[in-house]
Short mmCIF file of C-alpha atoms in Angstrom, two decimals:
data_model
loop_
_atom_site.label_atom_id
_atom_site.label_comp_id
_atom_site.label_asym_id
_atom_site.label_seq_id
_atom_site.Cartn_x
_atom_site.Cartn_y
_atom_site.Cartn_z
CA UNK A 13 -53.30 98.87 -2.26
CA UNK A 14 -50.46 100.21 -4.37
CA UNK A 15 -51.23 103.50 -6.08
CA UNK A 16 -49.58 106.15 -8.19
CA UNK A 17 -51.60 109.32 -8.65
CA UNK A 18 -50.46 111.99 -11.09
CA UNK A 19 -51.57 115.61 -11.04
CA UNK A 20 -50.59 118.99 -12.42
CA UNK A 21 -51.61 118.58 -16.04
CA UNK A 22 -53.59 121.16 -17.93
CA UNK A 23 -53.58 123.67 -20.76
CA UNK A 24 -50.40 125.69 -21.26
CA UNK A 25 -49.24 127.98 -24.04
CA UNK A 26 -46.25 126.96 -26.14
CA UNK A 27 -43.09 128.20 -24.45
CA UNK A 28 -44.69 127.89 -21.04
CA UNK A 29 -43.90 125.70 -18.04
CA UNK A 30 -45.72 123.11 -16.00
CA UNK A 31 -44.82 120.90 -13.03
CA UNK A 32 -46.28 117.43 -12.78
CA UNK A 33 -46.51 115.52 -9.52
CA UNK A 34 -46.98 111.85 -8.77
CA UNK A 35 -47.81 110.65 -5.26
CA UNK A 36 -47.13 107.04 -4.34
CA UNK A 37 -48.89 104.97 -1.72
CA UNK A 38 -49.10 101.34 -0.71
CA UNK A 39 -45.41 100.57 -1.24
CA UNK A 40 -42.02 101.84 -0.09
CA UNK A 41 -41.46 104.61 -2.63
CA UNK A 42 -37.84 105.22 -1.62
CA UNK A 43 -36.86 101.67 -2.63
CA UNK A 44 -37.52 102.14 -6.33
CA UNK A 45 -36.27 103.87 -9.43
CA UNK A 46 -39.15 105.86 -10.95
CA UNK A 47 -39.90 106.89 -14.52
CA UNK A 48 -42.04 109.28 -16.52
CA UNK A 49 -43.61 108.04 -19.75
CA UNK A 50 -45.91 109.95 -22.11
CA UNK A 51 -48.40 109.12 -24.83
CA UNK A 52 -49.49 111.67 -27.41
CA UNK A 53 -53.14 111.44 -28.52
CA UNK A 54 -53.62 108.32 -30.64
CA UNK A 55 -49.87 107.58 -30.55
CA UNK A 56 -47.53 105.17 -28.84
CA UNK A 57 -45.63 105.27 -25.57
CA UNK A 58 -42.46 107.36 -25.17
CA UNK A 59 -40.14 106.91 -22.20
CA UNK A 60 -38.96 110.34 -20.98
CA UNK A 61 -36.81 110.06 -17.90
CA UNK A 62 -36.00 108.10 -14.79
CA UNK A 63 -34.45 108.75 -11.40
CA UNK A 64 -32.59 106.57 -8.92
CA UNK A 65 -33.91 105.86 -5.43
CA UNK A 66 -31.85 108.64 -3.79
CA UNK A 67 -32.06 111.03 -6.74
CA UNK A 68 -28.33 110.73 -7.47
CA UNK A 69 -28.77 109.46 -11.02
CA UNK A 70 -31.14 110.75 -13.69
CA UNK A 71 -31.47 109.85 -17.35
CA UNK A 72 -33.46 111.49 -20.14
CA UNK A 73 -34.55 110.84 -23.69
CA UNK A 74 -32.94 113.22 -26.17
CA UNK A 75 -36.24 114.96 -27.04
CA UNK A 76 -36.68 116.41 -23.54
CA UNK A 77 -33.12 116.65 -22.20
CA UNK A 78 -32.42 120.24 -21.19
CA UNK A 79 -36.13 121.17 -21.09
CA UNK A 80 -37.55 118.66 -18.57
CA UNK A 81 -36.20 117.86 -15.10
CA UNK A 82 -37.13 114.81 -13.07
CA UNK A 83 -36.90 114.95 -9.27
CA UNK A 84 -38.29 113.24 -6.19
CA UNK A 85 -39.00 113.84 -2.52
CA UNK A 86 -38.93 110.54 -0.67
CA UNK A 87 -40.23 112.14 2.54
CA UNK A 88 -43.39 113.05 0.62
CA UNK A 89 -43.50 109.85 -1.47
CA UNK A 90 -43.56 112.11 -4.49
CA UNK A 91 -42.09 112.20 -7.98
CA UNK A 92 -41.99 115.36 -10.09
CA UNK A 93 -41.47 116.42 -13.67
CA UNK A 94 -40.65 120.08 -14.29
CA UNK A 95 -41.42 120.87 -17.92
CA UNK A 96 -40.09 124.08 -19.44
CA UNK A 97 -40.16 125.53 -22.97
CA UNK A 98 -43.17 123.39 -23.79
CA UNK A 99 -43.97 122.71 -27.42
CA UNK A 100 -47.18 121.74 -29.18
CA UNK A 101 -45.67 118.29 -29.70
CA UNK A 102 -45.39 117.82 -25.91
CA UNK A 103 -49.17 117.44 -25.79
CA UNK A 104 -49.77 114.01 -24.25
CA UNK A 105 -50.91 112.00 -21.29
CA UNK A 106 -48.02 111.80 -18.84
CA UNK A 107 -47.67 108.68 -16.72
CA UNK A 108 -45.44 108.04 -13.76
CA UNK A 109 -44.29 104.47 -13.36
CA UNK A 110 -42.40 102.37 -10.88
CA UNK A 111 -39.26 100.94 -12.41
CA UNK A 112 -37.86 97.53 -11.41
CA UNK A 113 -34.64 96.01 -12.70
CA UNK A 114 -34.60 97.08 -16.35
CA UNK A 115 -38.35 97.30 -16.66
CA UNK A 116 -39.45 100.92 -16.90
CA UNK A 117 -43.12 100.35 -16.24
CA UNK A 118 -43.60 97.68 -13.60
CA UNK A 119 -46.58 99.65 -12.23
CA UNK A 120 -48.30 102.71 -13.66
CA UNK A 121 -50.43 105.64 -12.55
CA UNK A 122 -53.53 106.65 -14.47
CA UNK A 123 -51.85 109.63 -16.09
CA UNK A 124 -52.40 113.37 -16.35
CA UNK A 125 -53.13 115.22 -19.59
CA UNK A 126 -50.89 118.07 -20.71
CA UNK A 127 -52.05 120.22 -23.62
CA UNK A 128 -49.64 122.73 -25.12
CA UNK A 129 -51.67 124.99 -27.37
CA UNK A 130 -52.25 128.65 -28.06
CA UNK B 1 -32.71 106.09 -30.01
CA UNK B 2 -35.33 105.01 -32.57
CA UNK B 3 -38.48 103.21 -31.51
CA UNK B 4 -38.52 99.45 -31.77
CA UNK B 5 -40.48 98.16 -34.77
CA UNK B 6 -43.73 96.27 -34.24
CA UNK B 7 -46.45 95.30 -36.72
CA UNK B 8 -49.27 97.84 -36.69
CA UNK B 9 -51.93 95.18 -36.26
CA UNK B 10 -52.37 91.48 -35.63
CA UNK B 11 -55.66 89.60 -35.52
CA UNK B 12 -56.87 86.15 -34.63
CA UNK B 13 -59.96 84.17 -33.78
CA UNK B 14 -60.87 83.14 -30.25
CA UNK B 15 -58.78 80.17 -29.14
CA UNK B 16 -56.05 80.76 -31.68
CA UNK B 17 -52.45 81.79 -30.93
CA UNK B 18 -50.91 84.98 -32.25
CA UNK B 19 -47.36 86.33 -32.12
CA UNK B 20 -46.26 89.96 -32.05
CA UNK B 21 -42.70 90.77 -33.08
CA UNK B 22 -40.49 93.59 -31.79
CA UNK B 23 -37.40 94.32 -33.86
CA UNK B 24 -34.38 96.56 -33.42
CA UNK B 25 -31.29 96.73 -35.55
CA UNK B 26 -28.55 98.08 -33.31
CA UNK B 27 -26.39 96.36 -30.74
CA UNK B 28 -28.23 98.25 -27.99
CA UNK B 29 -30.96 95.66 -28.16
CA UNK B 30 -29.34 92.35 -28.84
CA UNK B 31 -26.91 92.46 -25.97
CA UNK B 32 -29.51 92.60 -23.23
CA UNK B 33 -32.25 90.35 -21.93
CA UNK B 34 -34.20 93.38 -20.75
CA UNK B 35 -37.28 93.33 -22.94
CA UNK B 36 -40.68 93.99 -21.42
CA UNK B 37 -44.19 93.91 -22.86
CA UNK B 38 -47.24 95.99 -21.96
CA UNK B 39 -50.95 95.66 -22.61
CA UNK B 40 -53.08 98.79 -22.91
CA UNK B 41 -56.84 98.82 -23.22
CA UNK B 42 -58.50 101.98 -24.63
CA UNK B 43 -58.51 104.83 -22.16
CA UNK B 44 -56.50 102.87 -19.60
CA UNK B 45 -52.92 102.95 -18.37
CA UNK B 46 -50.51 100.32 -19.69
CA UNK B 47 -50.07 97.12 -17.71
CA UNK B 48 -46.89 95.06 -17.53
CA UNK B 49 -47.38 91.52 -18.81
CA UNK B 50 -43.81 90.31 -19.53
CA UNK B 51 -40.44 91.45 -18.18
CA UNK B 52 -36.85 90.33 -18.69
CA UNK B 53 -37.85 88.81 -22.07
CA UNK B 54 -39.93 85.91 -20.74
CA UNK B 55 -40.91 86.42 -17.09
CA UNK B 56 -44.53 87.03 -16.08
CA UNK B 57 -45.51 89.23 -13.15
CA UNK B 58 -47.71 87.65 -10.54
CA UNK B 59 -51.34 87.56 -11.65
CA UNK B 60 -50.67 87.67 -15.39
CA UNK B 61 -52.17 84.80 -17.35
CA UNK B 62 -49.80 82.08 -18.54
CA UNK B 63 -51.40 82.50 -21.97
CA UNK B 64 -48.88 85.31 -22.41
CA UNK B 65 -45.30 84.28 -23.16
CA UNK B 66 -42.20 86.06 -24.38
CA UNK B 67 -38.99 85.15 -26.18
CA UNK B 68 -36.05 86.78 -27.92
CA UNK B 69 -33.63 85.80 -30.62
CA UNK B 70 -30.96 88.18 -31.83
CA UNK B 71 -32.57 91.47 -32.79
CA UNK B 72 -36.18 90.29 -32.45
CA UNK B 73 -38.29 89.78 -29.38
CA UNK B 74 -41.71 88.15 -29.54
CA UNK B 75 -44.89 88.08 -27.51
CA UNK B 76 -47.19 85.11 -28.00
CA UNK B 77 -50.78 85.09 -26.84
CA UNK B 78 -52.21 81.59 -26.81
CA UNK B 79 -55.87 80.68 -26.46
CA UNK B 80 -56.86 84.16 -27.66
CA UNK B 81 -59.81 85.66 -25.75
CA UNK B 82 -62.02 88.69 -26.37
CA UNK B 83 -60.44 90.47 -23.40
CA UNK B 84 -57.02 90.28 -25.10
CA UNK B 85 -58.16 92.87 -27.65
CA UNK B 86 -55.90 95.81 -26.83
CA UNK B 87 -52.73 97.60 -27.84
CA UNK B 88 -49.42 95.93 -27.02
CA UNK B 89 -46.03 97.59 -26.65
CA UNK B 90 -42.55 96.18 -26.22
CA UNK B 91 -39.77 98.04 -24.47
CA UNK B 92 -36.02 97.58 -24.18
CA UNK B 93 -33.25 98.88 -21.97
CA UNK B 94 -30.42 100.49 -23.92
CA UNK B 95 -26.70 100.93 -23.43
CA UNK B 96 -27.32 104.63 -22.74
CA UNK B 97 -29.14 103.69 -19.50
CA UNK B 98 -32.37 104.77 -21.13
CA UNK B 99 -35.40 102.92 -22.43
CA UNK B 100 -37.17 102.76 -25.75
CA UNK B 101 -40.68 101.56 -26.53
CA UNK B 102 -41.94 99.80 -29.61
CA UNK B 103 -44.30 101.39 -32.13
CA UNK B 104 -47.23 99.40 -30.76
CA UNK B 105 -49.49 96.66 -32.12
CA UNK B 106 -53.27 96.63 -32.14
CA UNK B 107 -54.59 93.14 -31.48
CA UNK B 108 -58.06 92.40 -32.82
CA UNK B 109 -60.04 89.34 -31.80
CA UNK B 110 -62.20 88.36 -34.77
#
């Protein structure tokens, strides 16, 4: 069974850092682009970043570029999102998703909640 | 990149057909056939229901169909069922090698 399991969310003070992880199973992780997408409470989806199969290409939405870094470790079937200089408005559920062709969310994890609050 | 514009809500009775629009006004959108649609039930992760404008993933009901004309993509749900009550989001690939989601539409089955 294909699975994506996110972890690493929690409560962090504004200005702080957090590293999210996403572990893949049930499919060949190294064959796919991967994305991070977030959803603020009661709000819509926001695509954040994606990364090529070998990590050689990365793209970001303007709102997180320079603060967030996407990375992956294919040997560990893992995707990461390093989040620095967190803001209150970064509070959201963060999803990792398998990307196919030009479809950012072909398959999704269940998400991990990040709360940036003092 | 601004979010794609969707109606906030659409409703219909069981058995009816409804259509959700997804509109963007820059050339980023109209040049590509890379529109996807997602269904999200409360408290759940989104689920892909349409990709590449009109293709359905394996296992998705053929009651869901997609199309695109110019700056507007559309999702049609035919034979509306109670289980279709959910939020729906469109998404498009952009010329910046990034993605943008729509504002989301709440579908209510009357």
